[in-house]
Structure formats: structure tokens, C-alpha cells
Amino acid sequence: MDLNRNFPAANWKEGETVYRWNSAAEERDVVLLTGDKPGSEPETQALCQLIHRIQPAWVVSFHDPLACIEDPRHSELGEWLAQAFELPLVTSVGYETPGSFGSWCADLNLHCITAEFPPISSDEAQRKISLCDGKLAALAS
């Protein structure tokens, strides 16, 4: 079950969905399930409740391993993240993501930037994320 296909987005689809686990491999798509119904999983419900409670102006969602910054709005923050992480800025990851967090955010008109790291160690990911702490904190206030 893919939690990032379980959000109650307008484009949620029952059954199987594709997850792209690698940006370079010949066989890179994995088929996963979306859940019994939109928002059926407790983790999904908790994040939806948090978003509704705090009502952020924007969110950055960290993923891997597609090696890009996905920002449909090409915002200043998206451009900054692309430069800081030395990754290309794209408007789409290049395949459908029904029921994803980003799709659900779009339904709410909540600006969602997805930072897709390349395949790296957790230590390297933490180092990269720590580069953003000051910038994200400044933007959030």
C-alpha cells in the first residue's frame, strides 16, 4: 500500500497505481495499491488533519529518488530549492500520481513543492535538508 496514493484527492483511483522508484533504471515502475478508499490509512488521516488545523501557506514534501524539484508554480522557493540542492526544477515528475499528497494539496489550492532527492544516504539527505532550515523558517514566519 502506497501512502502517497491514499490522499482524498479528486484524482484518487481505487486499485493499483504506479510508483517510480528510480529515475535511471530500465525497469523503474513498481505497482502498488492505493488503499481501501481515499484517506483510509491513519497516517494519511493524521497528515490531512494537521494540514487543516495549521493551514500552512505552502508545504515542501521530501521524497526520493527522482532527482528533481517539482514545483508546478515555479515559485521563488522552488527555484531556491533547485539551486540549493543542485537539482532541476520541473513542473511535473512525468507520470500520473493519483491520490498523492501533491494532488490533494492542489485540490486545496495549497502550494506544494516536492523535493525529490537522488538515491543518497540518509546522512546525506539530512545534511541537504539542514541547508534549508533557515530559509524555510524565514519563509514560514
PDB file of C-alpha atoms in Angstrom:
ATOM      1  CA  MET A   1       0.000   0.000   0.000  1.00  0.00           C
ATOM      2  CA  ASP A   2       1.432   3.360  -1.035  1.00  0.00           C
ATOM      3  CA  LEU A   3       0.533   6.061   1.492  1.00  0.00           C
ATOM      4  CA  ASN A   4       1.331   8.721  -1.105  1.00  0.00           C
ATOM      5  CA  ARG A   5      -1.535   7.442  -3.280  1.00  0.00           C
ATOM      6  CA  ASN A   6      -4.033   7.318  -0.403  1.00  0.00           C
ATOM      7  CA  PHE A   7      -4.890  11.027  -0.077  1.00  0.00           C
ATOM      8  CA  PRO A   8      -8.516  12.070  -0.685  1.00  0.00           C
ATOM      9  CA  ALA A   9      -7.643  13.948  -3.873  1.00  0.00           C
ATOM     10  CA  ALA A  10     -10.158  14.355  -6.684  1.00  0.00           C
ATOM     11  CA  ASN A  11      -7.927  12.163  -8.858  1.00  0.00           C
ATOM     12  CA  TRP A  12      -7.715   9.234  -6.363  1.00  0.00           C
ATOM     13  CA  LYS A  13      -8.195   5.873  -8.069  1.00  0.00           C
ATOM     14  CA  GLU A  14      -9.087   2.566  -6.481  1.00  0.00           C
ATOM     15  CA  GLY A  15      -6.793  -0.379  -7.096  1.00  0.00           C
ATOM     16  CA  GLU A  16      -3.281  -0.378  -8.472  1.00  0.00           C
ATOM     17  CA  THR A  17      -1.062   2.615  -9.153  1.00  0.00           C
ATOM     18  CA  VAL A  18       2.494   3.138 -10.338  1.00  0.00           C
ATOM     19  CA  TYR A  19       5.345   4.333  -8.156  1.00  0.00           C
ATOM     20  CA  ARG A  20       8.545   5.319  -9.937  1.00  0.00           C
ATOM     21  CA  TRP A  21      11.310   4.088  -7.650  1.00  0.00           C
ATOM     22  CA  ASN A  22      14.274   5.020  -9.812  1.00  0.00           C
ATOM     23  CA  SER A  23      14.991   7.705 -12.367  1.00  0.00           C
ATOM     24  CA  ALA A  24      17.664   5.827 -14.322  1.00  0.00           C
ATOM     25  CA  ALA A  25      16.923   2.081 -14.258  1.00  0.00           C
ATOM     26  CA  GLU A  26      15.367   0.370 -17.248  1.00  0.00           C
ATOM     27  CA  GLU A  27      12.707  -1.272 -15.029  1.00  0.00           C
ATOM     28  CA  ARG A  28      11.723   1.569 -12.757  1.00  0.00           C
ATOM     29  CA  ASP A  29       7.979   1.392 -12.172  1.00  0.00           C
ATOM     30  CA  VAL A  30       6.519  -0.561  -9.255  1.00  0.00           C
ATOM     31  CA  VAL A  31       2.800  -1.322  -8.984  1.00  0.00           C
ATOM     32  CA  LEU A  32       1.297  -0.597  -5.553  1.00  0.00           C
ATOM     33  CA  LEU A  33      -2.200  -0.346  -4.072  1.00  0.00           C
ATOM     34  CA  THR A  34      -3.966   2.902  -3.137  1.00  0.00           C
ATOM     35  CA  GLY A  35      -5.902   1.714  -0.075  1.00  0.00           C
ATOM     36  CA  ASP A  36      -9.499   0.656   0.544  1.00  0.00           C
ATOM     37  CA  LYS A  37     -10.786   4.196  -0.003  1.00  0.00           C
ATOM     38  CA  PRO A  38      -9.346   7.737  -0.170  1.00  0.00           C
ATOM     39  CA  GLY A  39      -7.787   8.668   3.152  1.00  0.00           C
ATOM     40  CA  SER A  40      -8.339   5.180   4.580  1.00  0.00           C
ATOM     41  CA  GLU A  41      -4.986   4.963   6.362  1.00  0.00           C
ATOM     42  CA  PRO A  42      -4.344   6.502   9.820  1.00  0.00           C
ATOM     43  CA  GLU A  43      -1.102   8.159   8.652  1.00  0.00           C
ATOM     44  CA  THR A  44      -2.947   9.853   5.784  1.00  0.00           C
ATOM     45  CA  GLN A  45      -5.760  10.951   8.100  1.00  0.00           C
ATOM     46  CA  ALA A  46      -3.281  12.408  10.602  1.00  0.00           C
ATOM     47  CA  LEU A  47      -1.472  14.476   7.966  1.00  0.00           C
ATOM     48  CA  CYS A  48      -4.758  15.725   6.475  1.00  0.00           C
ATOM     49  CA  GLN A  49      -5.963  16.762   9.944  1.00  0.00           C
ATOM     50  CA  LEU A  50      -2.670  18.551  10.631  1.00  0.00           C
ATOM     51  CA  ILE A  51      -2.835  20.481   7.350  1.00  0.00           C
ATOM     52  CA  HIS A  52      -6.446  21.532   8.037  1.00  0.00           C
ATOM     53  CA  ARG A  53      -5.543  22.565  11.595  1.00  0.00           C
ATOM     54  CA  ILE A  54      -2.424  24.644  10.897  1.00  0.00           C
ATOM     55  CA  GLN A  55      -3.466  25.890   7.415  1.00  0.00           C
ATOM     56  CA  PRO A  56       0.039  26.499   6.036  1.00  0.00           C
ATOM     57  CA  ALA A  57       0.591  28.885   3.132  1.00  0.00           C
ATOM     58  CA  TRP A  58       2.801  26.256   1.440  1.00  0.00           C
ATOM     59  CA  VAL A  59       4.399  22.876   2.089  1.00  0.00           C
ATOM     60  CA  VAL A  60       7.591  21.151   0.987  1.00  0.00           C
ATOM     61  CA  SER A  61       7.363  17.377   0.751  1.00  0.00           C
ATOM     62  CA  PHE A  62      10.640  15.438   0.669  1.00  0.00           C
ATOM     63  CA  HIS A  63      10.835  12.254  -1.408  1.00  0.00           C
ATOM     64  CA  ASP A  64      13.299  10.184  -3.366  1.00  0.00           C
ATOM     65  CA  PRO A  65      14.762   9.089  -5.802  1.00  0.00           C
ATOM     66  CA  LEU A  66      13.718  11.109  -8.900  1.00  0.00           C
ATOM     67  CA  ALA A  67      16.374  13.829  -8.507  1.00  0.00           C
ATOM     68  CA  CYS A  68      14.308  16.958  -9.174  1.00  0.00           C
ATOM     69  CA  ILE A  69      12.359  19.749  -7.512  1.00  0.00           C
ATOM     70  CA  GLU A  70       8.730  19.561  -8.632  1.00  0.00           C
ATOM     71  CA  ASP A  71       7.012  22.932  -8.365  1.00  0.00           C
ATOM     72  CA  PRO A  72       4.069  23.490 -10.720  1.00  0.00           C
ATOM     73  CA  ARG A  73       4.200  27.229  -9.923  1.00  0.00           C
ATOM     74  CA  HIS A  74       7.965  27.653 -10.493  1.00  0.00           C
ATOM     75  CA  SER A  75       7.966  29.795  -7.356  1.00  0.00           C
ATOM     76  CA  GLU A  76      10.896  31.631  -5.837  1.00  0.00           C
ATOM     77  CA  LEU A  77      11.115  28.911  -3.166  1.00  0.00           C
ATOM     78  CA  GLY A  78      11.104  26.169  -5.810  1.00  0.00           C
ATOM     79  CA  GLU A  79      13.886  27.926  -7.691  1.00  0.00           C
ATOM     80  CA  TRP A  80      15.860  28.367  -4.467  1.00  0.00           C
ATOM     81  CA  LEU A  81      15.478  24.674  -3.552  1.00  0.00           C
ATOM     82  CA  ALA A  82      16.571  23.617  -7.046  1.00  0.00           C
ATOM     83  CA  GLN A  83      19.668  25.783  -6.755  1.00  0.00           C
ATOM     84  CA  ALA A  84      20.438  24.750  -3.156  1.00  0.00           C
ATOM     85  CA  PHE A  85      20.138  21.025  -3.919  1.00  0.00           C
ATOM     86  CA  GLU A  86      21.620  21.326  -7.418  1.00  0.00           C
ATOM     87  CA  LEU A  87      18.567  19.634  -8.945  1.00  0.00           C
ATOM     88  CA  PRO A  88      16.445  20.546 -11.969  1.00  0.00           C
ATOM     89  CA  LEU A  89      13.206  22.456 -11.380  1.00  0.00           C
ATOM     90  CA  VAL A  90      10.266  20.742 -13.118  1.00  0.00           C
ATOM     91  CA  THR A  91       6.507  21.302 -13.235  1.00  0.00           C
ATOM     92  CA  SER A  92       5.760  17.561 -13.171  1.00  0.00           C
ATOM     93  CA  VAL A  93       7.575  14.323 -12.314  1.00  0.00           C
ATOM     94  CA  GLY A  94       6.459  12.985 -15.687  1.00  0.00           C
ATOM     95  CA  TYR A  95       3.834  10.409 -14.729  1.00  0.00           C
ATOM     96  CA  GLU A  96       0.405  10.399 -13.073  1.00  0.00           C
ATOM     97  CA  THR A  97       0.294  10.425  -9.278  1.00  0.00           C
ATOM     98  CA  PRO A  98      -3.410   9.955  -8.434  1.00  0.00           C
ATOM     99  CA  GLY A  99      -4.225  10.307  -4.764  1.00  0.00           C
ATOM    100  CA  SER A 100      -0.833  11.808  -3.957  1.00  0.00           C
ATOM    101  CA  PHE A 101      -0.186  14.415  -1.281  1.00  0.00           C
ATOM    102  CA  GLY A 102       0.648  16.919  -4.027  1.00  0.00           C
ATOM    103  CA  SER A 103      -2.639  16.210  -5.840  1.00  0.00           C
ATOM    104  CA  TRP A 104      -4.578  16.652  -2.618  1.00  0.00           C
ATOM    105  CA  CYS A 105      -2.754  19.915  -1.880  1.00  0.00           C
ATOM    106  CA  ALA A 106      -3.624  21.163  -5.381  1.00  0.00           C
ATOM    107  CA  ASP A 107      -7.311  20.433  -4.665  1.00  0.00           C
ATOM    108  CA  LEU A 108      -6.988  22.628  -1.551  1.00  0.00           C
ATOM    109  CA  ASN A 109      -5.113  25.318  -3.514  1.00  0.00           C
ATOM    110  CA  LEU A 110      -2.199  24.707  -1.135  1.00  0.00           C
ATOM    111  CA  HIS A 111       1.158  25.326  -2.782  1.00  0.00           C
ATOM    112  CA  CYS A 112       3.096  22.049  -2.567  1.00  0.00           C
ATOM    113  CA  ILE A 113       6.700  21.679  -3.684  1.00  0.00           C
ATOM    114  CA  THR A 114       8.046  18.137  -3.887  1.00  0.00           C
ATOM    115  CA  ALA A 115      11.789  17.835  -3.350  1.00  0.00           C
ATOM    116  CA  GLU A 116      12.839  14.541  -4.946  1.00  0.00           C
ATOM    117  CA  PHE A 117      16.349  13.637  -3.830  1.00  0.00           C
ATOM    118  CA  PRO A 118      18.503  11.346  -5.950  1.00  0.00           C
ATOM    119  CA  PRO A 119      19.479   7.983  -4.428  1.00  0.00           C
ATOM    120  CA  ILE A 120      21.632   9.125  -1.472  1.00  0.00           C
ATOM    121  CA  SER A 121      22.354   8.009   2.079  1.00  0.00           C
ATOM    122  CA  SER A 122      20.158   9.147   4.945  1.00  0.00           C
ATOM    123  CA  ASP A 123      23.129  11.121   6.313  1.00  0.00           C
ATOM    124  CA  GLU A 124      23.465  12.996   3.025  1.00  0.00           C
ATOM    125  CA  ALA A 125      19.712  13.632   2.911  1.00  0.00           C
ATOM    126  CA  GLN A 126      19.810  15.057   6.450  1.00  0.00           C
ATOM    127  CA  ARG A 127      22.740  17.291   5.509  1.00  0.00           C
ATOM    128  CA  LYS A 128      20.848  18.592   2.477  1.00  0.00           C
ATOM    129  CA  ILE A 129      17.661  19.205   4.449  1.00  0.00           C
ATOM    130  CA  SER A 130      19.600  21.092   7.134  1.00  0.00           C
ATOM    131  CA  LEU A 131      20.715  23.526   4.403  1.00  0.00           C
ATOM    132  CA  CYS A 132      17.081  24.599   4.135  1.00  0.00           C
ATOM    133  CA  ASP A 133      16.237  25.083   7.792  1.00  0.00           C
ATOM    134  CA  GLY A 134      16.955  28.804   7.941  1.00  0.00           C
ATOM    135  CA  LYS A 135      15.324  29.640   4.607  1.00  0.00           C
ATOM    136  CA  LEU A 136      12.178  27.616   5.327  1.00  0.00           C
ATOM    137  CA  ALA A 137      11.871  29.049   8.848  1.00  0.00           C
ATOM    138  CA  ALA A 138      12.175  32.591   7.489  1.00  0.00           C
ATOM    139  CA  LEU A 139       9.516  31.947   4.853  1.00  0.00           C
ATOM    140  CA  ALA A 140       7.181  30.328   7.379  1.00  0.00           C
ATOM    141  CA  SER A 141       7.147  33.342   9.696  1.00  0.00           C
TER     142      SER A 141
END
